[in-house]
Amino acid sequence: MLHEMNLYPESYLAIKNKTKTVEMRLHDEKRALIHPGDVICFRNTETKECLQVLVLKTEVFQDFNALYSHFDKVSIGYEPEECANPRDMELYYKKEDIEKYGAFAITIQLMEENKYQ
């Protein structure tokens, strides 16, 4: 199954450079449809370019604190010198939604071909 999601340029480039290998989202109804073997087209919010990735694994966590403690910071999109803070996700999601849905980790692999564009 093909899914489409928007990404800010920094995260888009980190996936393109193969340093970010885990995408973090709420585990809402839309994300609950994502399974290993699916393909995601990540759209750069500025350029509208699409990066296709293969979903290798999905994991549900109670919250982003649990998710952050499970992965190294580079794999979830931080630079090695940056401080990884789960509260950063509150820039994107309301606390109430995090409590309601939990956090979703999507382990991905960049695909070389772009057959879905």
PDB file of C-alpha atoms in Angstrom:
ATOM      1  CA  MET A   1       0.000   0.000   0.000  1.00  0.00           C
ATOM      2  CA  LEU A   2       1.199   3.526  -0.794  1.00  0.00           C
ATOM      3  CA  HIS A   3       0.918   6.286   1.833  1.00  0.00           C
ATOM      4  CA  GLU A   4       1.712   9.992   1.450  1.00  0.00           C
ATOM      5  CA  MET A   5       3.029  12.262   4.208  1.00  0.00           C
ATOM      6  CA  ASN A   6       4.478  15.759   4.304  1.00  0.00           C
ATOM      7  CA  LEU A   7       7.909  16.458   5.766  1.00  0.00           C
ATOM      8  CA  TYR A   8       9.750  19.644   6.593  1.00  0.00           C
ATOM      9  CA  PRO A   9      12.943  20.118   4.544  1.00  0.00           C
ATOM     10  CA  GLU A  10      15.343  19.215   7.384  1.00  0.00           C
ATOM     11  CA  SER A  11      13.735  15.814   7.960  1.00  0.00           C
ATOM     12  CA  TYR A  12      13.379  15.253   4.227  1.00  0.00           C
ATOM     13  CA  LEU A  13      17.109  15.798   3.701  1.00  0.00           C
ATOM     14  CA  ALA A  14      18.018  13.575   6.658  1.00  0.00           C
ATOM     15  CA  ILE A  15      16.036  10.714   5.109  1.00  0.00           C
ATOM     16  CA  LYS A  16      17.520  11.431   1.680  1.00  0.00           C
ATOM     17  CA  ASN A  17      21.015  11.339   3.226  1.00  0.00           C
ATOM     18  CA  LYS A  18      20.108   8.033   4.925  1.00  0.00           C
ATOM     19  CA  THR A  19      20.837   9.288   8.453  1.00  0.00           C
ATOM     20  CA  LYS A  20      17.199   9.460   9.587  1.00  0.00           C
ATOM     21  CA  THR A  21      15.851   5.909   9.472  1.00  0.00           C
ATOM     22  CA  VAL A  22      12.892   6.278  11.840  1.00  0.00           C
ATOM     23  CA  GLU A  23       9.940   8.576  11.219  1.00  0.00           C
ATOM     24  CA  MET A  24       7.893   9.557  14.291  1.00  0.00           C
ATOM     25  CA  ARG A  25       4.178  10.261  14.185  1.00  0.00           C
ATOM     26  CA  LEU A  26       1.092   9.960  16.337  1.00  0.00           C
ATOM     27  CA  HIS A  27      -0.426   6.486  16.230  1.00  0.00           C
ATOM     28  CA  ASP A  28      -3.727   7.886  14.995  1.00  0.00           C
ATOM     29  CA  GLU A  29      -6.208   6.255  12.639  1.00  0.00           C
ATOM     30  CA  LYS A  30      -4.266   7.256   9.514  1.00  0.00           C
ATOM     31  CA  ARG A  31      -0.914   5.924  10.773  1.00  0.00           C
ATOM     32  CA  ALA A  32      -2.475   2.702  12.107  1.00  0.00           C
ATOM     33  CA  LEU A  33      -2.935   1.711   8.455  1.00  0.00           C
ATOM     34  CA  ILE A  34       0.839   1.637   7.861  1.00  0.00           C
ATOM     35  CA  HIS A  35       2.467  -1.810   7.912  1.00  0.00           C
ATOM     36  CA  PRO A  36       5.854  -3.349   7.060  1.00  0.00           C
ATOM     37  CA  GLY A  37       6.182  -3.768   3.310  1.00  0.00           C
ATOM     38  CA  ASP A  38       4.199  -0.595   2.550  1.00  0.00           C
ATOM     39  CA  VAL A  39       5.693   2.359   0.685  1.00  0.00           C
ATOM     40  CA  ILE A  40       5.561   5.959   1.916  1.00  0.00           C
ATOM     41  CA  CYS A  41       6.018   8.971  -0.339  1.00  0.00           C
ATOM     42  CA  PHE A  42       7.394  11.757   1.844  1.00  0.00           C
ATOM     43  CA  ARG A  43       6.683  15.159   0.254  1.00  0.00           C
ATOM     44  CA  ASN A  44       9.032  18.016   0.955  1.00  0.00           C
ATOM     45  CA  THR A  45       6.776  20.823   2.206  1.00  0.00           C
ATOM     46  CA  GLU A  46       8.807  23.438   0.289  1.00  0.00           C
ATOM     47  CA  THR A  47       9.813  21.788  -2.980  1.00  0.00           C
ATOM     48  CA  LYS A  48       6.972  19.200  -3.206  1.00  0.00           C
ATOM     49  CA  GLU A  49       9.564  16.561  -4.202  1.00  0.00           C
ATOM     50  CA  CYS A  50       8.777  12.989  -3.197  1.00  0.00           C
ATOM     51  CA  LEU A  51      11.111  10.528  -1.485  1.00  0.00           C
ATOM     52  CA  GLN A  52       9.919   6.951  -1.491  1.00  0.00           C
ATOM     53  CA  VAL A  53      10.747   4.708   1.428  1.00  0.00           C
ATOM     54  CA  LEU A  54       9.976   1.109   2.251  1.00  0.00           C
ATOM     55  CA  VAL A  55       8.455   0.471   5.675  1.00  0.00           C
ATOM     56  CA  LEU A  56      10.624  -2.120   7.435  1.00  0.00           C
ATOM     57  CA  LYS A  57       9.044  -2.096  10.885  1.00  0.00           C
ATOM     58  CA  THR A  58       6.399  -0.264  12.910  1.00  0.00           C
ATOM     59  CA  GLU A  59       6.262   0.103  16.690  1.00  0.00           C
ATOM     60  CA  VAL A  60       3.738   1.743  18.996  1.00  0.00           C
ATOM     61  CA  PHE A  61       4.844   3.506  22.194  1.00  0.00           C
ATOM     62  CA  GLN A  62       2.853   5.019  25.037  1.00  0.00           C
ATOM     63  CA  ASP A  63       4.381   8.416  24.312  1.00  0.00           C
ATOM     64  CA  PHE A  64       7.377  10.100  22.723  1.00  0.00           C
ATOM     65  CA  ASN A  65       9.422   9.736  25.919  1.00  0.00           C
ATOM     66  CA  ALA A  66       9.297   5.952  25.496  1.00  0.00           C
ATOM     67  CA  LEU A  67       9.996   6.206  21.769  1.00  0.00           C
ATOM     68  CA  TYR A  68      13.014   8.492  22.259  1.00  0.00           C
ATOM     69  CA  SER A  69      14.512   6.163  24.859  1.00  0.00           C
ATOM     70  CA  HIS A  70      14.252   3.248  22.411  1.00  0.00           C
ATOM     71  CA  PHE A  71      16.179   4.811  19.489  1.00  0.00           C
ATOM     72  CA  ASP A  72      19.455   6.681  19.072  1.00  0.00           C
ATOM     73  CA  LYS A  73      18.968  10.365  18.324  1.00  0.00           C
ATOM     74  CA  VAL A  74      20.505  10.325  14.837  1.00  0.00           C
ATOM     75  CA  SER A  75      18.112   7.624  13.617  1.00  0.00           C
ATOM     76  CA  ILE A  76      15.124   9.786  14.633  1.00  0.00           C
ATOM     77  CA  GLY A  77      16.466  12.887  12.876  1.00  0.00           C
ATOM     78  CA  TYR A  78      18.782  14.751  15.232  1.00  0.00           C
ATOM     79  CA  GLU A  79      22.332  15.772  14.473  1.00  0.00           C
ATOM     80  CA  PRO A  80      25.020  14.115  16.657  1.00  0.00           C
ATOM     81  CA  GLU A  81      25.719  17.399  18.492  1.00  0.00           C
ATOM     82  CA  GLU A  82      22.031  18.176  19.130  1.00  0.00           C
ATOM     83  CA  CYS A  83      20.153  17.405  22.315  1.00  0.00           C
ATOM     84  CA  ALA A  84      17.222  15.064  21.643  1.00  0.00           C
ATOM     85  CA  ASN A  85      14.182  16.054  23.675  1.00  0.00           C
ATOM     86  CA  PRO A  86      10.809  14.267  23.417  1.00  0.00           C
ATOM     87  CA  ARG A  87       9.074  17.566  24.201  1.00  0.00           C
ATOM     88  CA  ASP A  88      10.175  18.730  20.743  1.00  0.00           C
ATOM     89  CA  MET A  89       7.235  16.706  19.404  1.00  0.00           C
ATOM     90  CA  GLU A  90       4.877  19.132  21.137  1.00  0.00           C
ATOM     91  CA  LEU A  91       5.744  21.575  18.348  1.00  0.00           C
ATOM     92  CA  TYR A  92       3.799  19.259  16.029  1.00  0.00           C
ATOM     93  CA  TYR A  93       1.236  17.549  18.264  1.00  0.00           C
ATOM     94  CA  LYS A  94      -0.974  18.577  21.176  1.00  0.00           C
ATOM     95  CA  LYS A  95      -0.270  16.899  24.537  1.00  0.00           C
ATOM     96  CA  GLU A  96      -3.865  15.627  24.577  1.00  0.00           C
ATOM     97  CA  ASP A  97      -3.396  13.916  21.208  1.00  0.00           C
ATOM     98  CA  ILE A  98      -0.150  12.301  22.337  1.00  0.00           C
ATOM     99  CA  GLU A  99      -1.931  10.950  25.423  1.00  0.00           C
ATOM    100  CA  LYS A 100      -4.867   9.744  23.324  1.00  0.00           C
ATOM    101  CA  TYR A 101      -2.994   8.075  20.457  1.00  0.00           C
ATOM    102  CA  GLY A 102       0.533   7.351  21.672  1.00  0.00           C
ATOM    103  CA  ALA A 103       3.666   7.572  19.534  1.00  0.00           C
ATOM    104  CA  PHE A 104       4.384   5.604  16.383  1.00  0.00           C
ATOM    105  CA  ALA A 105       7.857   4.738  15.098  1.00  0.00           C
ATOM    106  CA  ILE A 106       8.168   3.808  11.446  1.00  0.00           C
ATOM    107  CA  THR A 107      11.529   2.254  10.570  1.00  0.00           C
ATOM    108  CA  ILE A 108      12.209   2.997   6.922  1.00  0.00           C
ATOM    109  CA  GLN A 109      14.648   2.354   4.103  1.00  0.00           C
ATOM    110  CA  LEU A 110      15.132   4.759   1.210  1.00  0.00           C
ATOM    111  CA  MET A 111      14.080   3.263  -2.118  1.00  0.00           C
ATOM    112  CA  GLU A 112      16.259   3.920  -5.135  1.00  0.00           C
ATOM    113  CA  GLU A 113      13.483   3.931  -7.723  1.00  0.00           C
ATOM    114  CA  ASN A 114      10.530   6.292  -7.743  1.00  0.00           C
ATOM    115  CA  LYS A 115       7.845   4.236  -9.438  1.00  0.00           C
ATOM    116  CA  TYR A 116       5.004   6.021  -7.608  1.00  0.00           C
ATOM    117  CA  GLN A 117       5.761   9.590  -8.757  1.00  0.00           C
TER     118      GLN A 117
END
